[in-house]
Amino acid sequence: MAGALDGIRIIDMSNVVSGPMAVQMLADQGADVIKIEAPGGGDIARPWGEVRGGVGAMFAIMNRNKRSIVLNMQEDDGRNILLDLVAGADVLVQNFRPGAMDRMGLGYDTVKKRKEDLVYVSISGYGEDGPYAKRRAYDAMIQTATGYAAIQAGSNQGVPDLIKNIVCDKVTALTTAQAITAALLARERGAGGQEVKVSMLEAGLAFIWPDGMFNNTMVGEGGTPMPPLLSLVRPSRTADGYVTCAAVSDLEWQALTKALGKPEMGTHPKYAGMMDRFSNWEEIMTWIDEELAPRKTDEVCALLDQGDVPFAKLNTPDNLHDDPQIRHSQSLVEMEHQHAGVMRMAQPPARFQHTPSDIRYLSPMLGQHTDEILCEMGRSPDVIAAYRAAGVVE
């Protein structure tokens, strides 16, 4: 069965994370993706993560279901090949710094002349203009600029820290993927092509705001602040591992206290309502820690599960593939890469009834499909050889 985006062609000129991951999600949903890479190494993220057989794990995940062509954009023939590809495409995605595409002669106003209804997506760090527009940006910079690092300090520690995950890059990818599908739907309804601009700064702000900034939303005085939600819960050590449990509603709180043998705490006035518990959460967490510490993980999980209390056993990167729910749902898949061998990765998370997402093929080697794509465009073997001799393609 064809995927939801079958028949859509995307030209992916992006590098590193935000663009490649966004396009990978759409590729999983059936889009035909041609990844444009520069001579001399291609996407700088190619060697990131564990490397085997010349394949970096992180690059492999974010560039599956894509074909790779190496084009030299410093050459007129390279730019002309790109423009010919654009003429048959629906979407172009790039994440160069603002102004770079214009300097290459590939800005939106130029490119749309070759494909009027093109969806042209530009991802930047801080936006197309403004005091930070020309700055280089990676996830750590955006976490620092948008409040993530400050929030990690907590109310007591006071030392800013980074989330140990490239959350701003990835939420930019999610934002971009959604924006592309919205623009394609708008085009289908008659809006035509358009330029779509996404900045990591604004994607990060939008993502952090609902909970991370709920004490900074009401302008002026008079509001009652609340502790950050995830400061109210933490993994608790058991005799042989860790378990995280939480009780938000009154019923969950009563179930938790009953499961841990202290039902009287469930109706104590000090903890009667949700906001009362929030005010005394450190005391509650200390009690939970003390109750869980002498018990084995399986015992704790059985008690909490029987009591219908929200909980999770700590999985590690080395063992999460053995989690019963993950195995049951087939959330992870193992596939053979032609150079890297067997690789494990997450399945596309959205399960479509009639237009399934699929991992059709794994990440390409640099320039693996250069000749194939040029042949599809009608270039003869002699012309391709001349391109290669002139340094236009690899």
XYZ file of C-alpha atoms in Angstrom:
394
model
C 0.000 0.000 0.000
C 1.199 3.496 -0.836
C 2.098 5.931 1.924
C 0.173 9.103 2.680
C 2.706 11.247 0.772
C 3.224 8.907 -2.162
C 3.745 11.004 -5.304
C 5.272 13.957 -3.441
C 8.903 14.712 -4.306
C 11.119 16.611 -1.856
C 14.522 18.107 -2.599
C 16.416 17.969 0.695
C 19.338 20.417 0.763
C 19.496 20.452 4.558
C 22.238 19.196 6.856
C 22.730 17.978 10.426
C 19.383 17.475 12.272
C 16.432 19.854 11.930
C 15.969 19.581 8.169
C 17.067 15.975 7.647
C 14.842 14.678 10.456
C 11.838 16.656 9.212
C 12.235 15.277 5.712
C 12.903 11.759 7.015
C 9.478 11.739 8.670
C 7.869 12.684 5.364
C 9.980 10.110 3.533
C 8.672 7.458 5.934
C 5.184 8.557 4.909
C 5.918 7.844 1.250
C 7.550 10.986 -0.158
C 10.282 10.529 -2.766
C 13.289 12.363 -1.311
C 16.445 13.392 -3.143
C 19.168 14.491 -0.729
C 21.548 17.065 -2.199
C 25.046 16.844 -0.706
C 28.204 18.851 -1.224
C 31.427 17.380 -2.617
C 34.125 16.364 -0.185
C 32.087 14.698 2.536
C 28.453 15.701 2.209
C 26.302 16.227 5.290
C 28.606 16.982 8.232
C 26.499 14.684 10.428
C 27.450 11.595 8.389
C 30.002 10.355 10.986
C 27.927 11.181 14.092
C 27.062 8.452 16.559
C 28.437 4.928 16.563
C 30.141 4.299 13.209
C 30.366 0.952 11.450
C 31.176 0.307 7.826
C 31.535 4.017 7.209
C 27.966 4.677 8.389
C 27.154 6.894 11.379
C 24.124 5.777 13.364
C 22.592 9.225 13.823
C 22.852 10.108 10.144
C 21.453 6.711 9.200
C 18.285 7.206 11.235
C 17.569 10.703 9.911
C 18.282 9.917 6.272
C 16.549 6.633 5.627
C 14.192 6.463 2.651
C 16.315 9.027 0.784
C 18.518 8.974 -2.303
C 21.812 10.895 -2.323
C 23.266 12.949 -5.156
C 26.438 15.026 -4.830
C 26.206 18.408 -6.586
C 28.741 21.221 -6.632
C 26.687 24.387 -6.228
C 29.710 26.528 -7.044
C 29.407 25.370 -10.656
C 26.756 26.627 -13.076
C 26.029 23.062 -14.183
C 25.493 22.030 -10.571
C 22.965 24.787 -10.015
C 21.256 23.998 -13.313
C 20.893 20.352 -12.337
C 19.320 21.431 -9.061
C 16.896 23.758 -10.830
C 15.932 20.943 -13.197
C 15.252 18.734 -10.166
C 13.157 21.500 -8.615
C 11.051 21.696 -11.770
C 9.802 18.187 -11.032
C 9.518 18.554 -7.268
C 6.873 19.668 -4.788
C 9.044 20.776 -1.860
C 12.564 22.133 -1.321
C 14.034 22.204 2.197
C 17.230 24.039 3.159
C 18.834 25.158 6.408
C 21.758 27.298 5.294
C 22.292 30.563 7.121
C 20.051 33.412 5.909
C 21.247 34.837 2.603
C 23.325 31.819 1.535
C 20.772 30.516 -0.961
C 20.403 33.973 -2.518
C 24.165 34.220 -2.911
C 24.158 30.878 -4.731
C 21.423 32.123 -7.043
C 18.946 29.702 -5.473
C 16.753 32.004 -3.385
C 12.989 31.620 -3.384
C 12.304 34.333 -5.945
C 14.684 32.644 -8.381
C 13.695 29.049 -7.749
C 9.940 29.628 -7.935
C 10.369 30.690 -11.558
C 11.154 27.050 -12.303
C 8.256 25.692 -10.228
C 5.577 28.233 -9.391
C 3.707 26.009 -6.932
C 6.833 24.890 -5.061
C 6.767 24.779 -1.259
C 10.152 26.324 -0.386
C 11.155 25.752 3.239
C 13.914 27.715 4.960
C 15.085 26.662 8.425
C 17.280 29.075 10.357
C 18.691 29.342 13.841
C 17.300 32.711 14.891
C 15.213 33.904 11.950
C 15.832 35.549 8.596
C 16.604 38.971 10.049
C 17.281 40.668 13.372
C 20.356 41.039 15.597
C 21.096 37.291 15.762
C 20.178 36.330 12.195
C 23.737 35.785 10.992
C 24.867 33.763 13.993
C 25.641 30.078 13.680
C 23.217 28.003 15.732
C 23.233 24.515 17.157
C 20.862 22.941 19.651
C 22.916 23.974 22.694
C 22.745 27.634 21.700
C 18.966 27.490 21.272
C 18.464 25.653 24.586
C 20.471 28.395 26.251
C 18.650 31.242 24.499
C 15.106 29.953 25.040
C 15.142 29.113 28.749
C 15.627 25.344 28.618
C 19.075 25.517 30.231
C 17.856 27.870 32.968
C 14.911 25.620 33.814
C 17.218 22.602 34.179
C 18.881 24.424 37.084
C 15.870 23.815 39.316
C 14.849 25.974 42.246
C 17.619 24.788 44.585
C 20.624 23.921 42.456
C 20.801 27.202 40.608
C 23.296 26.019 37.960
C 22.029 26.091 34.358
C 22.396 22.856 32.423
C 21.504 21.454 29.030
C 18.980 18.710 28.407
C 21.101 15.742 27.319
C 19.141 15.428 24.109
C 19.002 17.716 21.085
C 15.431 18.685 21.862
C 15.401 22.060 20.062
C 16.777 20.576 16.855
C 14.177 17.836 16.952
C 11.202 20.018 17.821
C 12.245 22.223 14.898
C 12.110 19.095 12.755
C 8.613 18.257 14.005
C 7.488 21.841 13.417
C 8.933 21.813 9.909
C 7.369 18.496 8.947
C 3.951 19.702 10.097
C 4.409 23.007 8.272
C 5.296 21.224 5.033
C 2.203 19.045 5.108
C 0.049 22.089 5.940
C 1.541 23.995 2.990
C 0.928 21.034 0.688
C -2.691 20.851 1.858
C -3.089 24.595 1.290
C -1.667 24.162 -2.209
C -4.132 21.368 -2.879
C -6.928 23.752 -1.857
C -5.776 26.413 -4.300
C -3.329 28.562 -2.341
C -0.452 27.763 -4.679
C 3.174 27.477 -3.710
C 4.727 29.531 -0.942
C 7.824 30.093 1.127
C 7.740 28.685 4.655
C 10.209 29.982 7.258
C 10.942 28.115 10.488
C 13.461 29.260 13.092
C 14.864 27.015 15.788
C 14.454 29.894 18.241
C 10.705 30.197 17.661
C 10.132 26.442 17.478
C 11.952 26.087 20.798
C 9.947 28.884 22.401
C 6.628 27.441 21.240
C 7.565 24.007 22.553
C 8.773 25.115 25.981
C 6.013 27.624 26.657
C 2.926 25.660 27.837
C 4.615 24.160 30.903
C 8.100 25.659 30.997
C 6.815 29.219 31.009
C 3.470 28.874 32.774
C 4.769 31.112 35.561
C 5.793 33.711 32.973
C 2.582 33.843 30.945
C 0.394 36.159 33.022
C 1.682 39.688 32.464
C 1.765 41.803 35.607
C 1.199 40.866 39.239
C -1.576 38.927 40.946
C -0.978 35.368 39.745
C -0.156 32.354 41.886
C 2.962 30.557 40.620
C 3.373 26.800 40.586
C 6.498 24.617 40.674
C 7.605 23.225 37.285
C 5.659 20.035 36.616
C 8.614 17.708 36.303
C 10.209 19.074 39.451
C 7.343 17.341 41.249
C 8.415 13.830 40.290
C 11.666 11.907 39.904
C 12.875 8.325 39.554
C 13.023 6.619 42.950
C 15.661 4.026 43.755
C 14.463 0.504 44.518
C 16.510 -2.352 45.915
C 17.605 -3.305 42.393
C 16.728 -0.453 40.049
C 14.573 2.636 39.668
C 10.857 3.328 39.285
C 9.119 6.614 38.538
C 5.594 7.011 39.863
C 3.254 9.975 40.023
C -0.173 10.756 41.423
C -1.779 13.858 39.962
C -5.496 13.383 40.568
C -7.056 12.742 43.970
C -7.963 9.184 42.947
C -4.390 8.486 41.853
C -3.047 9.863 45.119
C -5.381 7.690 47.158
C -4.432 4.669 45.047
C -0.715 5.367 45.539
C -0.976 5.678 49.317
C -3.039 2.501 49.490
C -0.601 0.582 47.267
C 2.316 1.599 49.489
C 0.500 0.728 52.725
C -0.354 4.221 54.004
C -4.021 4.747 53.011
C -4.490 7.334 55.776
C -2.230 9.712 53.844
C -4.691 9.568 50.964
C -7.309 11.510 52.910
C -5.068 13.599 55.171
C -6.042 17.312 54.923
C -2.422 18.280 54.281
C -2.525 16.361 51.000
C -6.252 16.556 50.261
C -6.174 18.437 46.958
C -3.836 18.500 43.993
C -2.508 21.968 44.826
C -1.981 20.907 48.452
C 0.180 18.047 47.227
C 2.096 20.329 44.884
C 2.896 22.540 47.871
C 4.207 19.564 49.831
C 5.685 17.549 47.006
C 9.240 17.312 48.313
C 7.885 15.790 51.508
C 5.786 13.380 49.447
C 8.741 12.425 47.255
C 10.866 11.738 50.317
C 8.154 9.398 51.587
C 7.919 7.639 48.203
C 11.710 7.240 48.100
C 11.700 5.683 51.570
C 8.881 3.275 50.687
C 10.458 2.101 47.433
C 14.078 1.823 48.578
C 13.862 -1.578 50.354
C 11.565 -3.196 47.778
C 12.597 -4.926 44.568
C 11.556 -3.334 41.308
C 9.206 -6.145 40.285
C 7.387 -5.912 43.629
C 6.987 -2.140 43.297
C 5.716 -2.444 39.733
C 3.217 -5.130 40.709
C 1.842 -3.045 43.594
C 1.510 0.106 41.505
C 0.078 -1.712 38.503
C -2.518 -3.467 40.637
C -3.459 -0.131 42.190
C -3.781 1.606 38.795
C -1.095 4.118 39.747
C 0.868 5.805 36.925
C 4.399 4.372 36.976
C 7.275 3.239 34.802
C 10.233 0.984 35.400
C 13.520 2.573 34.365
C 14.726 1.310 31.009
C 18.270 1.957 29.854
C 19.501 2.372 26.267
C 20.924 -1.143 26.520
C 17.733 -2.911 27.582
C 14.732 -0.911 26.400
C 14.382 -3.124 23.309
C 13.395 -5.938 25.700
C 10.556 -3.945 27.287
C 7.363 -6.043 26.992
C 5.241 -3.218 25.566
C 7.902 -2.142 23.070
C 8.283 -5.746 21.928
C 4.529 -6.275 21.722
C 3.976 -3.106 19.686
C 6.996 -3.806 17.472
C 8.033 -0.216 18.156
C 11.608 -1.034 17.156
C 12.742 -2.767 14.003
C 16.016 -4.358 12.959
C 17.117 -4.007 9.342
C 20.272 -4.848 7.398
C 22.270 -1.939 6.000
C 24.398 -2.857 3.004
C 27.541 -1.424 4.638
C 26.797 -1.155 8.370
C 25.133 -4.513 8.952
C 22.084 -4.965 11.175
C 20.756 -1.725 12.644
C 18.013 -1.209 15.233
C 15.754 1.829 15.009
C 12.324 3.129 15.962
C 9.436 2.473 13.629
C 7.533 5.474 12.233
C 5.338 6.299 15.249
C 2.101 7.266 13.463
C 0.187 4.146 12.409
C -2.022 4.877 9.386
C -4.912 2.537 8.636
C -4.927 2.888 4.839
C -1.667 4.673 3.939
C 1.016 3.067 6.097
C 4.387 4.600 6.804
C 7.294 2.324 6.031
C 11.081 2.085 6.136
C 11.575 1.144 2.498
C 15.364 1.397 2.454
C 18.127 2.566 4.759
C 20.372 5.613 4.489
C 22.381 6.142 1.299
C 26.127 6.332 1.012
C 27.457 9.674 -0.201
C 26.477 10.155 -3.842
C 25.134 6.613 -4.084
C 22.348 7.648 -6.455
C 24.080 10.395 -8.447
C 24.144 8.460 -11.726
C 20.680 6.995 -11.181
C 19.085 10.394 -10.630
C 20.908 12.026 -13.544
C 19.828 9.180 -15.831
C 16.217 9.708 -14.719
C 16.662 13.357 -15.726
C 17.712 12.314 -19.219
C 21.453 12.912 -18.913
C 23.493 10.500 -21.022
C 26.437 8.495 -19.654
C 28.824 10.739 -21.610
C 27.314 13.883 -20.099
C 27.470 12.378 -16.620
C 31.116 11.464 -17.154
C 31.829 15.034 -18.256
C 30.094 16.378 -15.143
C 32.215 14.123 -12.973
C 35.448 15.098 -14.728
C 34.603 18.782 -14.242
C 33.855 18.333 -10.535
C 30.153 19.086 -10.935
C 29.040 15.770 -9.419
C 30.502 12.916 -7.421
